[in-house]
Amino acid sequence: MTDRPASTRVVVLGGGYAGTMAANRLRTRADIAVTLINPRAEFVERIPLHQLVAGNDDAVADYDQLLGAGIALIVDAAVRIDTDRRVVELLYGAPLSYDFVIYAVGSTAEPPASIPGAREFAYPVAELEHARRLRVVVADLPPGAAITVVGAGLTGIETASELAENGYRVTLVCGGQLGPYLSTRGRRSVAKVLRKLGVHILEAPAVTKVTADAVVLSDGSEHPTSVTIWTAGFAVPALAAASGLRTDDVGRLLTDETLTSIDDDRVLAAGDSASPSGVPLRMSCQMAGPLGMTAAETVLSRVAGTTPAVIDQASFGACVSLGRRSGIVQFAHKDDRAIDLSSTGRLVAPIKEAVCRSTLWSLRREARRPGSAFWFKGGRRPAAAVPDAPEQEAPNLPLCGRSAGCGPDISNLAAHVEP
């Protein structure tokens, strides 16, 4: 890296797996000033949030170890991207001018308003504040208390197994199918482990009502519960739509295959909040990190005046914990379609722990040596399903100083920009 003055201002919105990786990758050029906007002063490890609920992990890490030197961290929330003035408006701080924005605001989950009582009585677990609040509730329960977990995706499976292993009587309400991502063989293996842990699996019924001490199901049955945990359904913050940028039906920013917004070539997206060609990748840290690097590489190409590369990343599947003593590795095609091959048992538990550690290791390595992180490539992408992005030229970027300053640690900002 040379010692040139910074001249290109890049604002990264969201300091999760995608945003942190993107910010670090941008440091391969010394003439780029990087500002990371995040609602928390600490990095949230979303992978073990279910462990936080059970009291087995704190699910946070220090940005001092994850962000490279020179990256300005501002604890605040973006409320609007003004693409005409190229300014990001913040909830508390002064507006920030930019040459490029990387939109990495992540995903969130809330109980739906359409289910009576769900928002009043059910506890989500998708964010740090959710998990910490739920941890207090679970810790006060007597041994063997009844807990209902709604949603049988990977988060629901991990949450149910963790709590069952801790001695609670857990009911898992699938609302259709246990582990929709899993293969048939993988699904059978997970069901076997869950039942061994004592989890009562209700596959077909869906929740129609939640009360303070019960859930009512679509088959008319009512199940008493001390706590209802909601893990079904993920969405993204509404910042893109509020900024006049086109989104998909979930709210993810629509981009081309270089992760560039189809409305503005100075705005890029990465992670859970990106919808390339209207066909987004699975919401996961496995996809988020490479998407963050790809978005950063697109910016680097624009600054250099070269043609950005399109998305090229492959999946290996998913690694799911089933308590502290078991787990499953579900293998997949490179395009993330599960194959009928999986591995379950005690040997998988340390593998899952290694996967969790490797995500932070990769971020630390990229912080120390920008450009050193890698990802698996070769996954097929569908033909573009949305209009092409505007014609792009190498930008004539003005000389400017580095954004500086760091706001207060405001925990309630999580509703505005997600990790």
Short mmCIF file of C-alpha atoms in Angstrom, two decimals:
data_model
loop_
_atom_site.label_atom_id
_atom_site.label_comp_id
_atom_site.label_asym_id
_atom_site.label_seq_id
_atom_site.Cartn_x
_atom_site.Cartn_y
_atom_site.Cartn_z
CA MET A 1 0.00 0.00 0.00
CA THR A 2 1.25 3.48 -0.87
CA ASP A 3 1.12 6.60 1.27
CA ARG A 4 -1.22 8.62 -0.93
CA PRO A 5 -3.82 10.92 0.66
CA ALA A 6 -7.35 9.56 0.86
CA SER A 7 -9.54 10.88 -1.95
CA THR A 8 -12.48 8.49 -2.31
CA ARG A 9 -15.10 8.42 0.43
CA VAL A 10 -16.89 5.10 0.98
CA VAL A 11 -19.60 4.79 3.61
CA VAL A 12 -20.47 1.25 4.69
CA LEU A 13 -23.90 0.90 6.30
CA GLY A 14 -23.98 -1.99 8.76
CA GLY A 15 -21.13 -3.61 10.66
CA GLY A 16 -22.07 -7.27 10.45
CA TYR A 17 -20.29 -10.02 8.54
CA ALA A 18 -20.79 -8.38 5.12
CA GLY A 19 -20.18 -4.77 6.13
CA THR A 20 -17.09 -5.46 8.24
CA MET A 21 -15.56 -7.60 5.52
CA ALA A 22 -16.29 -4.95 2.88
CA ALA A 23 -14.76 -2.17 4.98
CA ASN A 24 -11.57 -4.17 5.51
CA ARG A 25 -11.26 -5.21 1.85
CA LEU A 26 -11.46 -1.54 0.74
CA ARG A 27 -8.17 -0.89 2.53
CA THR A 28 -6.26 -2.53 -0.31
CA ARG A 29 -6.11 1.05 -1.64
CA ALA A 30 -4.63 3.76 0.58
CA ASP A 31 -6.54 6.50 -1.25
CA ILE A 32 -9.94 5.31 -0.01
CA ALA A 33 -11.40 6.72 3.23
CA VAL A 34 -13.74 4.17 4.81
CA THR A 35 -16.45 5.03 7.33
CA LEU A 36 -18.49 2.25 8.92
CA ILE A 37 -21.90 3.17 10.36
CA ASN A 38 -23.29 0.71 12.88
CA PRO A 39 -25.92 1.02 15.62
CA ARG A 40 -23.75 -0.76 18.18
CA ALA A 41 -20.20 -0.23 19.38
CA GLU A 42 -19.61 -3.99 19.38
CA PHE A 43 -19.70 -6.60 16.63
CA VAL A 44 -22.61 -9.02 16.94
CA GLU A 45 -21.95 -12.68 16.20
CA ARG A 46 -25.35 -13.72 14.96
CA ILE A 47 -24.40 -17.39 14.60
CA PRO A 48 -24.43 -18.10 18.39
CA LEU A 49 -27.36 -15.86 19.41
CA HIS A 50 -29.32 -18.99 20.34
CA GLN A 51 -26.44 -19.89 22.67
CA LEU A 52 -26.71 -16.49 24.32
CA VAL A 53 -30.37 -17.29 25.07
CA ALA A 54 -29.28 -20.54 26.76
CA GLY A 55 -26.44 -18.82 28.61
CA ASN A 56 -23.60 -20.45 26.67
CA ASP A 57 -22.14 -17.46 24.76
CA ASP A 58 -22.14 -13.65 24.83
CA ALA A 59 -22.31 -13.43 21.00
CA VAL A 60 -20.26 -10.22 20.71
CA ALA A 61 -16.72 -9.30 19.67
CA ASP A 62 -14.59 -6.16 19.86
CA TYR A 63 -14.33 -4.04 16.70
CA ASP A 64 -10.79 -3.12 17.75
CA GLN A 65 -9.78 -6.63 16.71
CA LEU A 66 -11.97 -6.83 13.59
CA LEU A 67 -11.53 -3.49 11.80
CA GLY A 68 -8.33 -2.44 10.08
CA ALA A 69 -6.42 0.69 11.02
CA GLY A 70 -7.89 3.91 9.67
CA ILE A 71 -11.51 2.75 9.35
CA ALA A 72 -13.77 5.28 11.09
CA LEU A 73 -16.48 3.59 13.16
CA ILE A 74 -19.50 5.79 13.87
CA VAL A 75 -22.13 4.42 16.24
CA ASP A 76 -25.31 5.79 14.74
CA ALA A 77 -28.08 4.80 12.33
CA ALA A 78 -28.68 5.80 8.73
CA VAL A 79 -32.21 7.04 8.12
CA ARG A 80 -31.92 8.00 4.44
CA ILE A 81 -29.53 7.80 1.52
CA ASP A 82 -29.85 11.01 -0.50
CA THR A 83 -28.56 9.83 -3.87
CA ASP A 84 -28.99 13.26 -5.50
CA ARG A 85 -26.70 14.99 -3.01
CA ARG A 86 -24.66 11.81 -2.29
CA VAL A 87 -25.24 12.17 1.42
CA VAL A 88 -26.17 9.64 4.11
CA GLU A 89 -28.47 11.18 6.69
CA LEU A 90 -27.99 9.88 10.24
CA LEU A 91 -30.38 9.61 13.15
CA TYR A 92 -28.18 11.65 15.49
CA GLY A 93 -25.00 12.74 13.74
CA ALA A 94 -24.33 15.17 10.93
CA PRO A 95 -24.93 13.96 7.35
CA LEU A 96 -22.02 12.16 5.69
CA SER A 97 -21.00 12.83 2.12
CA TYR A 98 -19.96 9.84 0.05
CA ASP A 99 -18.58 8.79 -3.30
CA PHE A 100 -19.87 5.23 -2.81
CA VAL A 101 -22.21 3.56 -0.33
CA ILE A 102 -22.14 -0.14 0.50
CA TYR A 103 -25.56 -1.10 1.81
CA ALA A 104 -25.03 -3.96 4.27
CA VAL A 105 -27.80 -3.40 6.81
CA GLY A 106 -28.46 -7.11 7.31
CA SER A 107 -31.74 -8.75 8.26
CA THR A 108 -34.07 -8.88 11.20
CA ALA A 109 -37.09 -10.84 12.37
CA GLU A 110 -40.15 -9.83 14.34
CA PRO A 111 -43.30 -11.79 15.17
CA PRO A 112 -45.92 -10.89 12.56
CA ALA A 113 -48.67 -8.42 13.35
CA SER A 114 -51.11 -10.70 11.49
CA ILE A 115 -50.96 -13.32 14.28
CA PRO A 116 -52.99 -12.16 17.29
CA GLY A 117 -50.79 -11.81 20.35
CA ALA A 118 -47.55 -12.67 18.55
CA ARG A 119 -45.92 -9.28 18.93
CA GLU A 120 -47.19 -8.88 22.46
CA PHE A 121 -46.25 -12.28 23.88
CA ALA A 122 -43.67 -13.96 21.56
CA TYR A 123 -39.94 -13.30 21.84
CA PRO A 124 -37.79 -12.94 18.69
CA VAL A 125 -34.16 -14.00 18.74
CA ALA A 126 -32.70 -12.48 15.55
CA GLU A 127 -30.85 -9.57 17.14
CA LEU A 128 -28.55 -9.03 20.11
CA GLU A 129 -31.14 -7.06 22.09
CA HIS A 130 -33.76 -9.74 21.40
CA ALA A 131 -31.47 -12.51 22.62
CA ARG A 132 -30.36 -10.61 25.73
CA ARG A 133 -33.96 -9.86 26.72
CA LEU A 134 -34.97 -13.47 26.15
CA ARG A 135 -31.96 -14.70 28.13
CA VAL A 136 -33.26 -12.91 31.24
CA VAL A 137 -36.69 -14.49 30.78
CA VAL A 138 -35.33 -18.02 30.23
CA ALA A 139 -32.93 -17.75 33.17
CA ASP A 140 -35.90 -17.08 35.49
CA LEU A 141 -37.79 -20.21 34.39
CA PRO A 142 -37.95 -23.20 36.74
CA PRO A 143 -36.26 -26.45 35.65
CA GLY A 144 -38.32 -28.36 33.11
CA ALA A 145 -40.47 -25.36 32.12
CA ALA A 146 -42.37 -25.57 28.83
CA ILE A 147 -40.96 -23.52 25.94
CA THR A 148 -42.48 -23.25 22.48
CA VAL A 149 -40.23 -22.44 19.51
CA VAL A 150 -42.13 -21.24 16.43
CA GLY A 151 -40.35 -21.81 13.12
CA ALA A 152 -38.31 -24.83 12.10
CA GLY A 153 -35.66 -23.28 9.91
CA LEU A 154 -32.03 -23.56 10.97
CA THR A 155 -32.41 -20.89 13.68
CA GLY A 156 -35.46 -22.61 15.15
CA ILE A 157 -33.76 -26.00 15.12
CA GLU A 158 -30.66 -24.65 16.87
CA THR A 159 -32.70 -22.74 19.46
CA ALA A 160 -34.94 -25.73 20.25
CA SER A 161 -32.06 -28.16 20.62
CA GLU A 162 -30.01 -25.77 22.78
CA LEU A 163 -32.84 -25.21 25.24
CA ALA A 164 -33.90 -28.87 25.30
CA GLU A 165 -30.35 -29.89 26.15
CA ASN A 166 -30.55 -27.47 29.09
CA GLY A 167 -33.50 -29.41 30.49
CA TYR A 168 -36.51 -27.44 29.25
CA ARG A 169 -39.58 -29.13 27.74
CA VAL A 170 -39.44 -27.77 24.20
CA THR A 171 -42.13 -27.92 21.54
CA LEU A 172 -41.05 -27.02 17.99
CA VAL A 173 -43.92 -25.75 15.81
CA CYS A 174 -42.80 -26.13 12.20
CA GLY A 175 -45.76 -24.66 10.35
CA GLY A 176 -45.24 -26.99 7.41
CA GLN A 177 -41.88 -28.77 7.38
CA LEU A 178 -38.93 -29.36 9.66
CA GLY A 179 -35.77 -27.81 8.20
CA PRO A 180 -36.95 -26.80 4.70
CA TYR A 181 -33.35 -26.23 3.57
CA LEU A 182 -32.26 -29.73 4.58
CA SER A 183 -32.31 -32.83 2.39
CA THR A 184 -34.70 -35.67 3.17
CA ARG A 185 -31.91 -37.63 4.86
CA GLY A 186 -30.71 -34.59 6.76
CA ARG A 187 -34.24 -33.87 7.94
CA ARG A 188 -34.62 -37.39 9.30
CA SER A 189 -31.30 -37.13 11.13
CA VAL A 190 -32.21 -33.81 12.72
CA ALA A 191 -35.62 -35.12 13.80
CA LYS A 192 -33.96 -38.13 15.43
CA VAL A 193 -31.56 -35.96 17.46
CA LEU A 194 -34.30 -33.52 18.45
CA ARG A 195 -36.55 -36.32 19.69
CA LYS A 196 -33.63 -37.81 21.62
CA LEU A 197 -33.26 -34.44 23.33
CA GLY A 198 -36.96 -34.53 24.17
CA VAL A 199 -38.16 -31.95 21.66
CA HIS A 200 -41.82 -32.41 20.70
CA ILE A 201 -42.03 -31.74 16.95
CA LEU A 202 -45.30 -30.47 15.50
CA GLU A 203 -44.64 -30.41 11.77
CA ALA A 204 -47.90 -29.54 9.99
CA PRO A 205 -49.78 -27.10 12.25
CA ALA A 206 -49.10 -23.37 12.20
CA VAL A 207 -49.56 -20.87 15.01
CA THR A 208 -52.76 -18.82 14.75
CA LYS A 209 -52.67 -17.05 18.12
CA VAL A 210 -50.25 -16.43 20.98
CA THR A 211 -51.24 -15.68 24.57
CA ALA A 212 -49.19 -15.08 27.69
CA ASP A 213 -49.23 -18.77 28.57
CA ALA A 214 -50.21 -20.71 25.43
CA VAL A 215 -50.10 -20.96 21.65
CA VAL A 216 -53.15 -21.82 19.56
CA LEU A 217 -52.53 -23.89 16.42
CA SER A 218 -54.30 -24.15 13.08
CA ASP A 219 -55.63 -27.60 13.98
CA GLY A 220 -57.54 -26.03 16.88
CA SER A 221 -55.30 -27.34 19.63
CA GLU A 222 -53.93 -25.16 22.40
CA HIS A 223 -50.51 -25.80 23.91
CA PRO A 224 -49.56 -24.33 27.32
CA THR A 225 -46.15 -22.67 27.39
CA SER A 226 -44.09 -20.55 29.74
CA VAL A 227 -42.29 -18.78 26.89
CA THR A 228 -42.93 -18.55 23.16
CA ILE A 229 -39.88 -17.92 20.96
CA TRP A 230 -40.45 -16.72 17.38
CA THR A 231 -37.80 -17.66 14.81
CA ALA A 232 -39.93 -17.76 11.64
CA GLY A 233 -39.51 -15.27 8.82
CA PHE A 234 -36.71 -12.80 8.14
CA ALA A 235 -36.99 -9.31 6.67
CA VAL A 236 -34.65 -6.38 6.08
CA PRO A 237 -34.82 -2.75 7.22
CA ALA A 238 -36.75 -0.32 5.01
CA LEU A 239 -33.86 2.10 4.48
CA ALA A 240 -33.45 1.36 0.75
CA ALA A 241 -37.12 1.85 -0.05
CA ALA A 242 -37.22 4.97 2.15
CA SER A 243 -34.35 6.32 0.06
CA GLY A 244 -36.24 5.84 -3.21
CA LEU A 245 -34.22 2.81 -4.32
CA ARG A 246 -35.97 -0.20 -5.81
CA THR A 247 -36.21 -3.33 -3.68
CA ASP A 248 -37.56 -6.86 -3.97
CA ASP A 249 -40.75 -7.93 -2.20
CA VAL A 250 -38.86 -8.54 1.07
CA GLY A 251 -37.15 -5.13 0.98
CA ARG A 252 -33.68 -6.15 -0.21
CA LEU A 253 -31.94 -3.68 -2.50
CA LEU A 254 -32.21 -4.73 -6.15
CA THR A 255 -28.81 -4.89 -7.83
CA ASP A 256 -27.13 -6.26 -10.91
CA GLU A 257 -24.63 -9.12 -10.71
CA THR A 258 -21.82 -6.75 -9.62
CA LEU A 259 -23.98 -5.86 -6.58
CA THR A 260 -24.61 -2.37 -7.96
CA SER A 261 -28.03 -0.82 -7.39
CA ILE A 262 -30.11 -0.84 -10.57
CA ASP A 263 -31.01 2.79 -9.77
CA ASP A 264 -27.66 4.32 -8.84
CA ASP A 265 -24.14 3.14 -9.68
CA ARG A 266 -22.71 4.77 -6.53
CA VAL A 267 -24.78 2.48 -4.27
CA LEU A 268 -23.90 -1.19 -3.78
CA ALA A 269 -25.38 -3.88 -1.58
CA ALA A 270 -23.98 -6.89 0.28
CA GLY A 271 -25.16 -9.60 2.62
CA ASP A 272 -28.75 -10.32 3.61
CA SER A 273 -29.97 -6.95 2.30
CA ALA A 274 -28.80 -7.55 -1.30
CA SER A 275 -30.99 -8.95 -4.07
CA PRO A 276 -28.77 -9.43 -7.14
CA SER A 277 -30.86 -9.82 -10.30
CA GLY A 278 -33.87 -10.23 -8.02
CA VAL A 279 -32.56 -13.69 -7.04
CA PRO A 280 -30.89 -13.25 -3.62
CA LEU A 281 -28.54 -15.71 -2.00
CA ARG A 282 -29.53 -17.47 1.22
CA MET A 283 -29.43 -15.24 4.28
CA SER A 284 -26.36 -16.53 6.13
CA CYS A 285 -22.88 -15.49 7.23
CA GLN A 286 -21.52 -17.98 4.68
CA MET A 287 -22.96 -15.84 1.90
CA ALA A 288 -22.55 -12.46 3.61
CA GLY A 289 -18.75 -12.36 3.86
CA PRO A 290 -18.07 -13.11 0.18
CA LEU A 291 -20.80 -10.68 -0.88
CA GLY A 292 -19.10 -8.02 1.24
CA MET A 293 -15.80 -8.70 -0.49
CA THR A 294 -17.48 -8.66 -3.91
CA ALA A 295 -19.13 -5.30 -3.23
CA ALA A 296 -15.78 -3.89 -2.09
CA GLU A 297 -14.04 -5.27 -5.18
CA THR A 298 -16.68 -3.57 -7.35
CA VAL A 299 -15.88 -0.25 -5.70
CA LEU A 300 -12.16 -0.86 -6.11
CA SER A 301 -12.69 -1.58 -9.81
CA ARG A 302 -14.68 1.61 -10.29
CA VAL A 303 -11.98 3.67 -8.60
CA ALA A 304 -9.34 2.01 -10.77
CA GLY A 305 -11.43 2.50 -13.91
CA THR A 306 -11.69 -1.22 -14.67
CA THR A 307 -14.71 -3.45 -15.30
CA PRO A 308 -16.12 -4.97 -12.09
CA ALA A 309 -16.47 -8.74 -11.84
CA VAL A 310 -19.85 -10.37 -11.33
CA ILE A 311 -20.82 -12.54 -8.37
CA ASP A 312 -18.86 -15.77 -8.26
CA GLN A 313 -19.29 -17.71 -5.06
CA ALA A 314 -20.21 -21.25 -4.17
CA SER A 315 -21.94 -22.87 -1.23
CA PHE A 316 -20.79 -25.99 0.59
CA GLY A 317 -24.07 -26.37 2.51
CA ALA A 318 -24.80 -25.60 6.14
CA CYS A 319 -23.43 -26.58 9.52
CA VAL A 320 -26.10 -26.65 12.22
CA SER A 321 -25.62 -27.16 15.94
CA LEU A 322 -27.94 -29.55 17.76
CA GLY A 323 -27.04 -28.57 21.30
CA ARG A 324 -23.46 -28.56 22.55
CA ARG A 325 -22.84 -32.25 21.88
CA SER A 326 -24.16 -32.83 18.37
CA GLY A 327 -24.82 -31.19 15.02
CA ILE A 328 -25.34 -31.76 11.33
CA VAL A 329 -23.36 -30.82 8.26
CA GLN A 330 -25.75 -30.59 5.32
CA PHE A 331 -23.84 -30.70 2.05
CA ALA A 332 -25.05 -28.79 -1.01
CA HIS A 333 -24.38 -28.16 -4.67
CA LYS A 334 -22.33 -25.06 -5.41
CA ASP A 335 -25.54 -23.16 -6.14
CA ASP A 336 -26.71 -23.93 -2.57
CA ARG A 337 -29.24 -26.66 -3.40
CA ALA A 338 -29.02 -29.29 -0.68
CA ILE A 339 -27.97 -32.77 -1.77
CA ASP A 340 -28.99 -35.98 -0.03
CA LEU A 341 -25.73 -36.18 1.85
CA SER A 342 -25.20 -35.10 5.43
CA SER A 343 -23.22 -35.98 8.52
CA THR A 344 -24.65 -35.96 12.03
CA GLY A 345 -23.20 -36.72 15.44
CA ARG A 346 -20.77 -35.73 18.13
CA LEU A 347 -17.94 -35.04 15.69
CA VAL A 348 -20.00 -32.28 14.07
CA ALA A 349 -20.25 -30.23 17.27
CA PRO A 350 -16.56 -29.19 17.26
CA ILE A 351 -16.82 -28.57 13.51
CA LYS A 352 -19.61 -26.08 14.12
CA GLU A 353 -17.53 -24.37 16.80
CA ALA A 354 -14.62 -24.17 14.37
CA VAL A 355 -16.91 -22.63 11.73
CA CYS A 356 -18.02 -19.96 14.21
CA ARG A 357 -14.43 -19.17 15.14
CA SER A 358 -13.34 -19.10 11.51
CA THR A 359 -15.72 -16.26 10.64
CA LEU A 360 -14.03 -13.98 13.17
CA TRP A 361 -10.60 -15.30 12.20
CA SER A 362 -11.29 -14.36 8.59
CA LEU A 363 -12.37 -10.84 9.57
CA ARG A 364 -9.28 -10.36 11.74
CA ARG A 365 -7.02 -11.61 8.96
CA GLU A 366 -8.60 -9.25 6.44
CA ALA A 367 -8.21 -6.38 8.93
CA ARG A 368 -4.48 -7.11 9.25
CA ARG A 369 -3.87 -7.97 5.59
CA PRO A 370 -6.49 -6.47 3.25
CA GLY A 371 -7.11 -8.76 0.30
CA SER A 372 -6.05 -11.94 2.09
CA ALA A 373 -9.51 -13.41 2.78
CA PHE A 374 -10.85 -15.84 0.16
CA TRP A 375 -14.10 -17.56 -0.66
CA PHE A 376 -15.24 -20.62 -2.58
CA LYS A 377 -16.24 -19.90 -6.16
CA GLY A 378 -18.16 -21.57 -8.95
CA GLY A 379 -21.82 -21.36 -7.93
CA ARG A 380 -24.16 -20.90 -10.88
CA ARG A 381 -26.22 -17.73 -11.06
CA PRO A 382 -29.54 -17.32 -12.91
CA ALA A 383 -30.03 -14.98 -15.83
CA ALA A 384 -30.75 -11.40 -14.82
CA ALA A 385 -34.36 -10.96 -13.76
CA VAL A 386 -34.31 -7.18 -13.27
CA PRO A 387 -33.35 -4.27 -15.56
CA ASP A 388 -29.67 -3.58 -16.08
CA ALA A 389 -27.98 -0.98 -13.91
CA PRO A 390 -27.33 2.46 -15.41
CA GLU A 391 -24.38 2.76 -17.74
CA GLN A 392 -21.31 3.14 -15.58
CA GLU A 393 -18.19 5.20 -16.06
CA ALA A 394 -15.01 5.52 -14.04
CA PRO A 395 -15.97 8.33 -11.63
CA ASN A 396 -14.19 11.67 -11.45
CA LEU A 397 -13.78 11.66 -7.69
CA PRO A 398 -13.06 14.83 -5.71
CA LEU A 399 -10.33 15.15 -3.12
CA CYS A 400 -11.69 15.14 0.41
CA GLY A 401 -10.69 14.43 3.98
CA ARG A 402 -11.45 11.33 6.03
CA SER A 403 -14.68 11.27 8.00
CA ALA A 404 -13.92 11.14 11.70
CA GLY A 405 -15.64 10.88 15.00
CA CYS A 406 -17.57 8.24 16.85
CA GLY A 407 -21.02 8.64 18.34
CA PRO A 408 -22.23 7.35 21.70
CA ASP A 409 -23.05 3.71 22.36
CA ILE A 410 -26.79 3.81 21.69
CA SER A 411 -28.29 0.35 21.96
CA ASN A 412 -31.76 1.26 20.69
CA LEU A 413 -30.46 2.14 17.25
CA ALA A 414 -30.78 -1.51 16.23
CA ALA A 415 -34.27 -0.87 14.88
CA HIS A 416 -32.80 1.42 12.24
CA VAL A 417 -29.71 -0.37 10.95
CA GLU A 418 -29.26 -4.06 11.58
CA PRO A 419 -25.97 -5.94 12.08
#
